[in-house]
mmCIF file of C-alpha atoms in Angstrom:
data_model
loop_
_atom_site.group_PDB
_atom_site.id
_atom_site.type_symbol
_atom_site.label_atom_id
_atom_site.label_comp_id
_atom_site.label_asym_id
_atom_site.label_seq_id
_atom_site.Cartn_x
_atom_site.Cartn_y
_atom_site.Cartn_z
ATOM 1 C CA MET A 382 8.182 0.292 15.872
ATOM 2 C CA LEU A 383 7.703 0.697 11.963
ATOM 3 C CA ARG A 384 7.708 -1.890 9.550
ATOM 4 C CA ILE A 385 6.666 -2.290 5.840
ATOM 5 C CA ASP A 386 2.892 -3.295 5.818
ATOM 6 C CA HIS A 387 2.334 -3.111 2.108
ATOM 7 C CA VAL A 388 2.921 -1.558 -1.200
ATOM 8 C CA VAL A 389 0.028 0.093 -3.120
ATOM 9 C CA ARG A 390 -0.001 0.227 -7.063
ATOM 10 C CA VAL A 391 -3.147 1.900 -8.691
ATOM 11 C CA VAL A 392 -4.488 0.152 -11.901
ATOM 12 C CA LYS A 393 -7.160 0.860 -14.441
ATOM 13 C CA ASP A 394 -8.764 -2.680 -14.178
ATOM 14 C CA LEU A 395 -8.292 -4.876 -11.160
ATOM 15 C CA ASP A 396 -8.863 -8.114 -12.963
ATOM 16 C CA GLU A 397 -6.476 -7.684 -15.542
ATOM 17 C CA ALA A 398 -3.644 -6.420 -13.114
ATOM 18 C CA GLY A 399 -4.194 -9.280 -11.125
ATOM 19 C CA ASP A 400 -3.951 -11.612 -14.133
ATOM 20 C CA ARG A 401 -0.607 -9.693 -15.154
ATOM 21 C CA LEU A 402 0.719 -10.309 -11.458
ATOM 22 C CA LEU A 403 0.307 -13.771 -11.570
ATOM 23 C CA ARG A 404 1.373 -14.409 -15.121
ATOM 24 C CA ASP A 405 4.428 -12.071 -14.964
ATOM 25 C CA GLN A 406 5.477 -12.425 -11.443
ATOM 26 C CA GLY A 407 4.022 -15.485 -10.035
ATOM 27 C CA LEU A 408 1.867 -13.669 -7.323
ATOM 28 C CA VAL A 409 -1.571 -14.985 -6.739
ATOM 29 C CA SER A 410 -4.028 -12.058 -5.709
ATOM 30 C CA PHE A 411 -7.728 -12.187 -4.906
ATOM 31 C CA PRO A 412 -10.417 -9.640 -4.639
ATOM 32 C CA GLY A 413 -10.310 -7.526 -1.208
ATOM 33 C CA GLY A 414 -13.300 -5.481 -1.412
ATOM 34 C CA THR A 415 -14.519 -1.972 -1.421
ATOM 35 C CA HIS A 416 -13.545 1.419 0.200
ATOM 36 C CA PRO A 417 -17.122 3.410 -0.098
ATOM 37 C CA ARG A 418 -15.808 6.384 1.134
ATOM 38 C CA TRP A 419 -13.259 6.784 -1.616
ATOM 39 C CA GLY A 420 -14.980 5.034 -4.462
ATOM 40 C CA THR A 421 -12.355 2.324 -4.840
ATOM 41 C CA ALA A 422 -11.860 -1.375 -4.559
ATOM 42 C CA ASN A 423 -8.751 -3.496 -4.267
ATOM 43 C CA ARG A 424 -6.838 -6.818 -4.950
ATOM 44 C CA ILE A 425 -4.631 -8.339 -2.271
ATOM 45 C CA ALA A 426 -1.484 -10.409 -2.943
ATOM 46 C CA PRO A 427 -0.745 -11.647 0.616
ATOM 47 C CA LEU A 428 2.961 -12.450 1.850
ATOM 48 C CA GLY A 429 2.493 -13.199 5.358
ATOM 49 C CA ARG A 430 3.245 -10.102 7.475
ATOM 50 C CA ASP A 431 2.921 -7.834 4.445
ATOM 51 C CA TYR A 432 1.091 -7.726 0.955
ATOM 52 C CA VAL A 433 0.961 -5.979 -2.509
ATOM 53 C CA GLU A 434 -2.293 -4.082 -2.777
ATOM 54 C CA LEU A 435 -3.707 -3.405 -6.352
ATOM 55 C CA ILE A 436 -6.292 -0.541 -6.219
ATOM 56 C CA SER A 437 -8.665 0.903 -8.806
ATOM 57 C CA VAL A 438 -11.189 3.521 -8.860
ATOM 58 C CA LEU A 439 -14.748 2.201 -9.454
ATOM 59 C CA ASP A 440 -17.007 5.070 -8.431
ATOM 60 C CA LEU A 441 -15.392 8.230 -10.444
ATOM 61 C CA ALA A 442 -17.999 10.556 -8.759
ATOM 62 C CA THR A 443 -17.389 9.593 -5.294
ATOM 63 C CA ALA A 444 -13.655 9.195 -5.834
ATOM 64 C CA SER A 445 -13.300 13.062 -7.352
ATOM 65 C CA GLY A 446 -14.967 14.221 -4.069
ATOM 66 C CA THR A 447 -12.148 13.110 -1.908
ATOM 67 C CA THR A 448 -8.475 13.792 -1.710
ATOM 68 C CA LEU A 449 -7.170 10.159 -2.072
ATOM 69 C CA GLY A 450 -9.590 9.605 -4.755
ATOM 70 C CA ARG A 451 -8.534 12.427 -6.710
ATOM 71 C CA MET A 452 -4.887 11.158 -6.157
ATOM 72 C CA LEU A 453 -5.672 7.931 -7.486
ATOM 73 C CA ARG A 454 -7.784 9.061 -10.480
ATOM 74 C CA ASP A 455 -5.151 11.436 -11.754
ATOM 75 C CA LEU A 456 -2.318 9.324 -11.148
ATOM 76 C CA VAL A 457 -3.751 6.301 -13.118
ATOM 77 C CA ALA A 458 -4.641 8.495 -15.980
ATOM 78 C CA ALA A 459 -1.379 7.866 -17.614
ATOM 79 C CA GLY A 460 -1.430 4.021 -16.873
ATOM 80 C CA ASP A 461 -0.933 1.654 -13.830
ATOM 81 C CA ALA A 462 1.532 3.209 -11.456
ATOM 82 C CA TRP A 463 3.114 2.692 -7.742
ATOM 83 C CA PHE A 464 1.202 4.984 -5.449
ATOM 84 C CA ALA A 465 2.589 4.531 -2.210
ATOM 85 C CA LEU A 466 4.450 2.530 0.669
ATOM 86 C CA CYS A 467 2.584 2.000 3.766
ATOM 87 C CA LEU A 468 4.328 1.358 7.199
ATOM 88 C CA ALA A 469 2.571 -0.770 10.198
ATOM 89 C CA ASP A 470 3.072 1.548 13.042
ATOM 90 C CA ASP A 471 2.787 0.131 16.580
ATOM 91 C CA ASP A 472 2.398 3.557 18.109
ATOM 92 C CA ILE A 473 0.631 5.631 15.518
ATOM 93 C CA ASP A 474 -0.388 7.857 17.997
ATOM 94 C CA ALA A 475 3.281 9.032 18.668
ATOM 95 C CA THR A 476 3.848 9.369 15.033
ATOM 96 C CA CYS A 477 0.759 11.707 14.611
ATOM 97 C CA VAL A 478 2.001 13.937 17.694
ATOM 98 C CA ARG A 479 5.608 13.972 16.040
ATOM 99 C CA LEU A 480 4.407 14.749 12.680
ATOM 100 C CA GLY A 481 1.254 16.980 13.357
ATOM 101 C CA LEU A 482 -1.006 14.345 11.820
ATOM 102 C CA GLU A 483 -4.289 12.683 12.430
ATOM 103 C CA ALA A 484 -5.420 9.010 12.836
ATOM 104 C CA VAL A 485 -8.313 8.833 10.779
ATOM 105 C CA PRO A 486 -10.684 5.591 11.103
ATOM 106 C CA GLY A 487 -10.932 3.649 7.730
ATOM 107 C CA SER A 488 -12.672 0.349 6.797
ATOM 108 C CA ARG A 489 -13.072 -1.962 3.948
ATOM 109 C CA GLU A 490 -15.835 -4.520 3.434
ATOM 110 C CA ARG A 491 -14.608 -7.884 2.074
ATOM 111 C CA PRO A 492 -16.418 -9.748 -0.435
ATOM 112 C CA ASP A 493 -17.839 -12.221 2.383
ATOM 113 C CA GLY A 494 -19.441 -9.098 4.308
ATOM 114 C CA SER A 495 -16.805 -9.236 7.000
ATOM 115 C CA VAL A 496 -15.205 -5.836 7.463
ATOM 116 C CA VAL A 497 -11.663 -4.830 8.341
ATOM 117 C CA ARG A 498 -10.918 -1.717 10.186
ATOM 118 C CA TRP A 499 -7.578 0.366 10.789
ATOM 119 C CA ARG A 500 -6.490 3.762 11.491
ATOM 120 C CA GLY A 501 -4.238 5.529 8.948
ATOM 121 C CA ALA A 502 -2.133 8.543 9.156
ATOM 122 C CA GLY A 503 -0.575 10.796 6.400
ATOM 123 C CA ILE A 504 -2.133 9.320 3.385
ATOM 124 C CA GLU A 505 -3.866 12.562 2.295
ATOM 125 C CA ASP A 506 -1.505 14.843 4.142
ATOM 126 C CA GLU A 507 -0.629 17.442 1.398
ATOM 127 C CA ARG A 508 3.121 17.544 2.998
ATOM 128 C CA ARG A 509 3.463 13.690 1.924
ATOM 129 C CA THR A 510 5.262 13.560 -1.426
ATOM 130 C CA PRO A 511 4.984 10.159 -3.212
ATOM 131 C CA ASP A 512 8.413 8.920 -1.804
ATOM 132 C CA LEU A 513 7.201 9.286 1.836
ATOM 133 C CA PRO A 514 4.928 6.537 3.336
ATOM 134 C CA PHE A 515 1.810 6.741 5.215
ATOM 135 C CA PHE A 516 1.055 4.968 8.456
ATOM 136 C CA LEU A 517 -1.588 2.359 9.601
ATOM 137 C CA ALA A 518 -2.506 0.616 12.812
ATOM 138 C CA TRP A 519 -4.838 -2.274 12.186
ATOM 139 C CA ASP A 520 -7.842 -2.813 14.302
ATOM 140 C CA VAL A 521 -8.429 -6.410 13.727
ATOM 141 C CA PRO A 522 -7.150 -9.822 15.046
ATOM 142 C CA ALA A 523 -3.938 -10.913 13.319
ATOM 143 C CA GLU A 524 -5.686 -13.526 11.284
ATOM 144 C CA MET A 525 -7.641 -10.940 9.486
ATOM 145 C CA HIS A 526 -4.612 -8.881 8.521
ATOM 146 C CA PRO A 527 -4.673 -8.923 4.672
ATOM 147 C CA GLY A 528 -1.324 -10.401 4.168
ATOM 148 C CA ALA A 529 -2.205 -13.437 6.533
ATOM 149 C CA ALA A 530 -4.584 -14.968 4.103
ATOM 150 C CA ALA A 531 -3.395 -18.434 3.293
ATOM 151 C CA VAL A 532 -2.648 -18.529 -0.652
ATOM 152 C CA HIS A 533 -0.026 -20.646 -2.721
ATOM 153 C CA HIS A 534 2.161 -18.480 -4.882
ATOM 154 C CA PRO A 535 3.802 -20.378 -7.824
ATOM 155 C CA ASP A 536 7.271 -19.013 -7.095
ATOM 156 C CA GLY A 537 6.982 -19.496 -3.138
ATOM 157 C CA ALA A 538 6.972 -15.700 -2.600
ATOM 158 C CA THR A 539 7.495 -15.044 1.359
ATOM 159 C CA GLY A 540 7.613 -11.171 1.525
ATOM 160 C CA ILE A 541 8.660 -7.982 0.429
ATOM 161 C CA ALA A 542 12.526 -7.879 0.592
ATOM 162 C CA TRP A 543 12.946 -4.126 -0.290
ATOM 163 C CA VAL A 544 11.439 -1.118 -1.735
ATOM 164 C CA GLU A 545 13.348 1.357 -4.271
ATOM 165 C CA VAL A 546 12.220 4.893 -4.319
ATOM 166 C CA ALA A 547 13.246 8.116 -5.900
ATOM 167 C CA GLY A 548 13.406 10.827 -3.266
ATOM 168 C CA ASP A 549 15.178 12.752 -0.664
ATOM 169 C CA PRO A 550 16.737 10.325 1.895
ATOM 170 C CA GLY A 551 16.933 12.790 4.501
ATOM 171 C CA ALA A 552 13.321 13.598 4.229
ATOM 172 C CA PHE A 553 12.511 9.902 4.273
ATOM 173 C CA ALA A 554 14.391 9.677 7.580
ATOM 174 C CA MET A 555 12.696 12.791 9.125
ATOM 175 C CA TRP A 556 9.265 11.657 8.140
ATOM 176 C CA THR A 557 9.913 8.022 9.552
ATOM 177 C CA GLY A 558 11.845 9.035 12.606
ATOM 178 C CA GLY A 559 14.845 7.329 11.427
ATOM 179 C CA ALA A 560 13.251 3.827 11.461
ATOM 180 C CA ASP A 561 15.352 1.010 9.943
ATOM 181 C CA LEU A 562 13.515 0.116 6.839
ATOM 182 C CA PRO A 563 14.691 -1.983 3.762
ATOM 183 C CA VAL A 564 14.161 1.060 1.420
ATOM 184 C CA ARG A 565 16.739 1.893 -1.334
ATOM 185 C CA HIS A 566 16.999 5.494 -2.359
ATOM 186 C CA VAL A 567 18.008 6.261 -6.043
ATOM 187 C CA GLY A 568 17.793 9.914 -7.414
ATOM 188 C CA ALA A 569 15.513 12.476 -6.677
ATOM 189 C CA GLU A 570 13.053 13.085 -9.451
ATOM 190 C CA PRO A 571 10.106 12.250 -10.046
ATOM 191 C CA PRO A 572 9.673 11.256 -6.572
ATOM 192 C CA GLY A 573 8.028 7.885 -5.861
ATOM 193 C CA ILE A 574 8.257 4.234 -5.565
ATOM 194 C CA ILE A 575 10.589 2.896 -8.559
ATOM 195 C CA ARG A 576 10.681 -0.852 -7.888
ATOM 196 C CA VAL A 577 9.592 -3.654 -5.360
ATOM 197 C CA ALA A 578 11.488 -6.835 -4.633
ATOM 198 C CA ILE A 579 9.606 -9.894 -3.601
ATOM 199 C CA ALA A 580 11.688 -12.724 -1.627
ATOM 200 C CA THR A 581 11.202 -16.216 -2.905
ATOM 201 C CA PRO A 582 13.161 -19.333 -2.125
ATOM 202 C CA SER A 583 14.844 -19.138 -5.675
ATOM 203 C CA GLY A 584 15.665 -15.249 -5.304
ATOM 204 C CA GLU A 585 14.087 -11.919 -5.640
ATOM 205 C CA VAL A 586 11.240 -11.186 -8.035
ATOM 206 C CA VAL A 587 11.193 -7.491 -8.967
ATOM 207 C CA LEU A 588 7.918 -5.625 -9.693
#
């Protein structure tokens, strides 16, 4: 089964982006930790089963030596931008067989020294255009999932309601195996995430 796990926005400055997210959209975020392999760090806005991730390149030399780091470096050169949609995958091995991907172990060290681990597939695959998601299988207890952190959002945000993307809906359906997901397609160029809606008790907040 596939479901939305998180959305990723690449930003120039994590603290400034976190302040804007709180001021403009009422979402609290906190430092998530570092990804030494890619030279990046992130902030997390937890929403229960899902979350918003802000990611930034901290070590340009390390980032420039990896496919993902170069993607983020080049994308943020023009300013903060949506990077990708991530889907939680209950059977990532089957997805890898279907699409010819490899499930690669990943990890992030949190500020408290604990480590969260996962297996990811498709994020660096050259066939994945910006409108197509990558896949993730978490290797941590449910309480360590980034979305599960206890925070109080001023607007009472409870989760990701929908994601709007520009791209080919047929290619998206093929890539995701026809999964039923709250993803809206508009136009085709340039491909990528356009908007993300967050559910709150008083209505949707659109990022």
